Amino acid sequence: MATVCGVERYAGAARLVGPALLAAAIQLVGTTGAATHQLTARPLDALAVALLLTGPVALLARHRFAVPTLAVTAVGLLGYLAAGYPFGPVVVSFVFALVSAVCLGHSRPAWVLAGLTYLGLIAVTWVRLGPPSWWALSAVAAWLLLILTVGELVRARRERLVRDRRARAEAVERVATEERLRIARDLHDVLAHHVSLINVQAGTALHLLDEQPGLAREALTAIKASSKEVLVELRTMLGVLRRVDEDLPRSPVVGLAGLDELAARVRGSGLAVAVRRTGEPRPLPSAVDTAAFRITQEALTNVHRHAGAASAAVLIEYAAAAVVVQVDDDGAGPGTAASEDGVAARLGNGIPGMRERAAALGGQLWVGPAPGGGFRVRAELPVPTPTGADPESATSSRGHGNP
């Protein structure tokens, strides 16, 4: 790790110092060579060397102070030429500073300083050599525009890469958040269901322990089975969170295939549960299958804990375009609340969790009094319509409405 960090620091220092050293070498060596052919120019001296090095030294601060660096390189360039020293490749540091300022997002100051430097070059050339030709003026202007355009293109590309990187990071974070919420819902469903059953079965065992030891043994056996199952599901979920056990599935595998086992566990706690299926059972998308099972599980848990019911009826209706989950009981329900919100407030997170599961799939959830008494939970979860399915049958499940 230390080696990697050292390499990264070295690479960063090279990117910072490299252009400055290159500019210094080109300006000093190139100008020294060009001075041998300019006998009328002022000879190079210590001041000339200092002015030639002003720009390269300023480049060391271009990432943090892009605009001041550009201004310093422009002043050094114009000062060198105004002092009468030989012409040569003295603009290299100014070009590096100009491109850096544009790439770092300082476009307006860069364009302004480029324009001022252009006017300064015209003035210096006019004083030293007389009025410049239109061709020379156009060539210098085109050269500056080319540099600025290249800088703008590089800046636009860098900004696009930053946006793409940010969008990918946000997408990853969104997926992670959705996964955490899904696991939280599953965890709530598992704990609420199994702990509720264990609590009731433990109370039954204590009540029957002295008078009917046989029935108490059955209750304790059911407690053992429920606790084992909840431990398995919790271990699976924790494996998803920790990502350390590759032999475990990446998510809890639950679905309507386990409905009969769920009903058997609930019957073991003393609540009579009848399961009925209509339509043509078929494999469902994983998300729909899991949501249908969890909604049924949560509804039966609520019946067990809050309704005071003696029996419950589960209906699974397979339609062409949806699967309908309906749980009816003969109990008093959670109270006499006049709205779903009132019912949800009495039941805690159970009904909001069921509603979120249905809404996440584009479905709907209804809760309230059942016709003829008792309480009903009904969820309609859309399923992609198979190719060639009858449109009328695909909408047959939508005629039931709110119970």
PDB file of C-alpha atoms in Angstrom, residues 138-252:
ATOM      1  CA  SER A 138      -3.922  37.425 -38.059  1.00  0.00           C
ATOM      2  CA  ALA A 139      -1.396  34.641 -37.495  1.00  0.00           C
ATOM      3  CA  VAL A 140      -0.913  35.535 -33.817  1.00  0.00           C
ATOM      4  CA  ALA A 141      -4.699  35.889 -33.300  1.00  0.00           C
ATOM      5  CA  ALA A 142      -5.332  32.520 -34.960  1.00  0.00           C
ATOM      6  CA  TRP A 143      -2.603  30.957 -32.838  1.00  0.00           C
ATOM      7  CA  LEU A 144      -4.203  32.257 -29.608  1.00  0.00           C
ATOM      8  CA  LEU A 145      -7.671  31.159 -30.718  1.00  0.00           C
ATOM      9  CA  LEU A 146      -6.368  27.679 -31.498  1.00  0.00           C
ATOM     10  CA  ILE A 147      -4.803  27.370 -28.051  1.00  0.00           C
ATOM     11  CA  LEU A 148      -7.983  28.576 -26.351  1.00  0.00           C
ATOM     12  CA  THR A 149     -10.148  26.234 -28.414  1.00  0.00           C
ATOM     13  CA  VAL A 150      -7.971  23.239 -27.546  1.00  0.00           C
ATOM     14  CA  GLY A 151      -8.219  24.205 -23.879  1.00  0.00           C
ATOM     15  CA  GLU A 152     -12.015  24.455 -24.091  1.00  0.00           C
ATOM     16  CA  LEU A 153     -12.250  21.033 -25.747  1.00  0.00           C
ATOM     17  CA  VAL A 154     -10.080  19.462 -23.064  1.00  0.00           C
ATOM     18  CA  ARG A 155     -12.143  21.172 -20.340  1.00  0.00           C
ATOM     19  CA  ALA A 156     -15.420  19.925 -21.864  1.00  0.00           C
ATOM     20  CA  ARG A 157     -14.058  16.386 -22.040  1.00  0.00           C
ATOM     21  CA  ARG A 158     -12.856  16.485 -18.446  1.00  0.00           C
ATOM     22  CA  GLU A 159     -16.215  17.808 -17.238  1.00  0.00           C
ATOM     23  CA  ARG A 160     -18.023  15.085 -19.160  1.00  0.00           C
ATOM     24  CA  LEU A 161     -15.806  12.432 -17.582  1.00  0.00           C
ATOM     25  CA  VAL A 162     -16.454  13.912 -14.136  1.00  0.00           C
ATOM     26  CA  ARG A 163     -20.219  13.890 -14.753  1.00  0.00           C
ATOM     27  CA  ASP A 164     -20.120  10.302 -15.980  1.00  0.00           C
ATOM     28  CA  ARG A 165     -18.051   9.241 -12.973  1.00  0.00           C
ATOM     29  CA  ARG A 166     -20.460  11.014 -10.616  1.00  0.00           C
ATOM     30  CA  ALA A 167     -23.476   9.459 -12.335  1.00  0.00           C
ATOM     31  CA  ARG A 168     -21.958   5.981 -12.000  1.00  0.00           C
ATOM     32  CA  ALA A 169     -21.191   6.596  -8.326  1.00  0.00           C
ATOM     33  CA  GLU A 170     -24.761   7.815  -7.729  1.00  0.00           C
ATOM     34  CA  ALA A 171     -26.160   4.775  -9.525  1.00  0.00           C
ATOM     35  CA  VAL A 172     -24.056   2.445  -7.382  1.00  0.00           C
ATOM     36  CA  GLU A 173     -25.151   4.280  -4.237  1.00  0.00           C
ATOM     37  CA  ARG A 174     -28.799   4.136  -5.318  1.00  0.00           C
ATOM     38  CA  VAL A 175     -28.586   0.396  -5.932  1.00  0.00           C
ATOM     39  CA  ALA A 176     -26.894  -0.079  -2.564  1.00  0.00           C
ATOM     40  CA  THR A 177     -29.590   1.985  -0.836  1.00  0.00           C
ATOM     41  CA  GLU A 178     -32.372  -0.004  -2.505  1.00  0.00           C
ATOM     42  CA  GLU A 179     -30.642  -3.230  -1.482  1.00  0.00           C
ATOM     43  CA  ARG A 180     -30.355  -2.060   2.120  1.00  0.00           C
ATOM     44  CA  LEU A 181     -34.050  -1.126   2.172  1.00  0.00           C
ATOM     45  CA  ARG A 182     -35.000  -4.496   0.708  1.00  0.00           C
ATOM     46  CA  ILE A 183     -32.921  -6.332   3.308  1.00  0.00           C
ATOM     47  CA  ALA A 184     -34.445  -4.190   6.053  1.00  0.00           C
ATOM     48  CA  ARG A 185     -37.960  -5.123   4.895  1.00  0.00           C
ATOM     49  CA  ASP A 186     -37.022  -8.802   4.704  1.00  0.00           C
ATOM     50  CA  LEU A 187     -35.448  -8.643   8.134  1.00  0.00           C
ATOM     51  CA  HIS A 188     -38.560  -7.040   9.595  1.00  0.00           C
ATOM     52  CA  ASP A 189     -40.794  -9.665   7.998  1.00  0.00           C
ATOM     53  CA  VAL A 190     -38.670 -12.585   9.156  1.00  0.00           C
ATOM     54  CA  LEU A 191     -38.274 -11.382  12.728  1.00  0.00           C
ATOM     55  CA  ALA A 192     -41.874 -10.246  13.136  1.00  0.00           C
ATOM     56  CA  HIS A 193     -43.254 -13.526  11.828  1.00  0.00           C
ATOM     57  CA  HIS A 194     -41.013 -16.001  13.603  1.00  0.00           C
ATOM     58  CA  VAL A 195     -40.660 -14.145  16.899  1.00  0.00           C
ATOM     59  CA  SER A 196     -44.440 -13.732  17.053  1.00  0.00           C
ATOM     60  CA  LEU A 197     -44.939 -17.455  16.536  1.00  0.00           C
ATOM     61  CA  ILE A 198     -42.245 -18.319  19.075  1.00  0.00           C
ATOM     62  CA  ASN A 199     -43.855 -15.986  21.623  1.00  0.00           C
ATOM     63  CA  VAL A 200     -47.323 -17.541  21.233  1.00  0.00           C
ATOM     64  CA  GLN A 201     -45.964 -21.088  21.217  1.00  0.00           C
ATOM     65  CA  ALA A 202     -43.893 -20.414  24.327  1.00  0.00           C
ATOM     66  CA  GLY A 203     -46.988 -19.090  26.121  1.00  0.00           C
ATOM     67  CA  THR A 204     -48.930 -22.173  25.061  1.00  0.00           C
ATOM     68  CA  ALA A 205     -46.159 -24.470  26.280  1.00  0.00           C
ATOM     69  CA  LEU A 206     -46.028 -22.776  29.666  1.00  0.00           C
ATOM     70  CA  HIS A 207     -49.794 -22.992  30.010  1.00  0.00           C
ATOM     71  CA  LEU A 208     -49.948 -26.689  29.116  1.00  0.00           C
ATOM     72  CA  LEU A 209     -46.700 -27.841  30.666  1.00  0.00           C
ATOM     73  CA  ASP A 210     -48.257 -29.276  33.828  1.00  0.00           C
ATOM     74  CA  GLU A 211     -51.702 -30.290  32.595  1.00  0.00           C
ATOM     75  CA  GLN A 212     -50.997 -31.591  29.073  1.00  0.00           C
ATOM     76  CA  PRO A 213     -47.288 -32.298  28.620  1.00  0.00           C
ATOM     77  CA  GLY A 214     -47.869 -33.844  25.199  1.00  0.00           C
ATOM     78  CA  LEU A 215     -49.307 -30.645  23.741  1.00  0.00           C
ATOM     79  CA  ALA A 216     -46.583 -28.658  25.469  1.00  0.00           C
ATOM     80  CA  ARG A 217     -43.989 -30.847  23.738  1.00  0.00           C
ATOM     81  CA  GLU A 218     -45.607 -30.092  20.370  1.00  0.00           C
ATOM     82  CA  ALA A 219     -45.419 -26.358  21.092  1.00  0.00           C
ATOM     83  CA  LEU A 220     -41.759 -26.620  22.080  1.00  0.00           C
ATOM     84  CA  THR A 221     -41.045 -28.601  18.911  1.00  0.00           C
ATOM     85  CA  ALA A 222     -42.671 -25.832  16.875  1.00  0.00           C
ATOM     86  CA  ILE A 223     -40.551 -23.264  18.741  1.00  0.00           C
ATOM     87  CA  LYS A 224     -37.413 -25.209  17.849  1.00  0.00           C
ATOM     88  CA  ALA A 225     -38.391 -25.371  14.170  1.00  0.00           C
ATOM     89  CA  SER A 226     -39.265 -21.661  14.009  1.00  0.00           C
ATOM     90  CA  SER A 227     -36.069 -20.597  15.765  1.00  0.00           C
ATOM     91  CA  LYS A 228     -33.974 -22.785  13.441  1.00  0.00           C
ATOM     92  CA  GLU A 229     -35.599 -21.270  10.369  1.00  0.00           C
ATOM     93  CA  VAL A 230     -35.182 -17.701  11.552  1.00  0.00           C
ATOM     94  CA  LEU A 231     -31.512 -18.370  12.297  1.00  0.00           C
ATOM     95  CA  VAL A 232     -31.006 -19.752   8.787  1.00  0.00           C
ATOM     96  CA  GLU A 233     -32.663 -16.722   7.190  1.00  0.00           C
ATOM     97  CA  LEU A 234     -30.751 -14.288   9.399  1.00  0.00           C
ATOM     98  CA  ARG A 235     -27.475 -16.025   8.542  1.00  0.00           C
ATOM     99  CA  THR A 236     -28.317 -15.715   4.854  1.00  0.00           C
ATOM    100  CA  MET A 237     -29.109 -12.012   5.182  1.00  0.00           C
ATOM    101  CA  LEU A 238     -25.948 -11.337   7.156  1.00  0.00           C
ATOM    102  CA  GLY A 239     -24.012 -13.188   4.483  1.00  0.00           C
ATOM    103  CA  VAL A 240     -25.457 -10.772   1.926  1.00  0.00           C
ATOM    104  CA  LEU A 241     -24.341  -7.825   4.036  1.00  0.00           C
ATOM    105  CA  ARG A 242     -20.889  -9.159   4.820  1.00  0.00           C
ATOM    106  CA  ARG A 243     -20.195 -10.683   1.385  1.00  0.00           C
ATOM    107  CA  VAL A 244     -17.907 -13.200   3.071  1.00  0.00           C
ATOM    108  CA  ASP A 245     -19.602 -16.521   2.443  1.00  0.00           C
ATOM    109  CA  GLU A 246     -19.611 -17.320  -1.259  1.00  0.00           C
ATOM    110  CA  ASP A 247     -21.414 -20.610  -0.680  1.00  0.00           C
ATOM    111  CA  LEU A 248     -24.530 -18.830   0.533  1.00  0.00           C
ATOM    112  CA  PRO A 249     -27.065 -17.333  -1.899  1.00  0.00           C
ATOM    113  CA  ARG A 250     -26.748 -13.597  -2.424  1.00  0.00           C
ATOM    114  CA  SER A 251     -30.296 -13.034  -1.122  1.00  0.00           C
ATOM    115  CA  PRO A 252     -32.857 -14.984   0.864  1.00  0.00           C
TER     116      PRO A 252
END
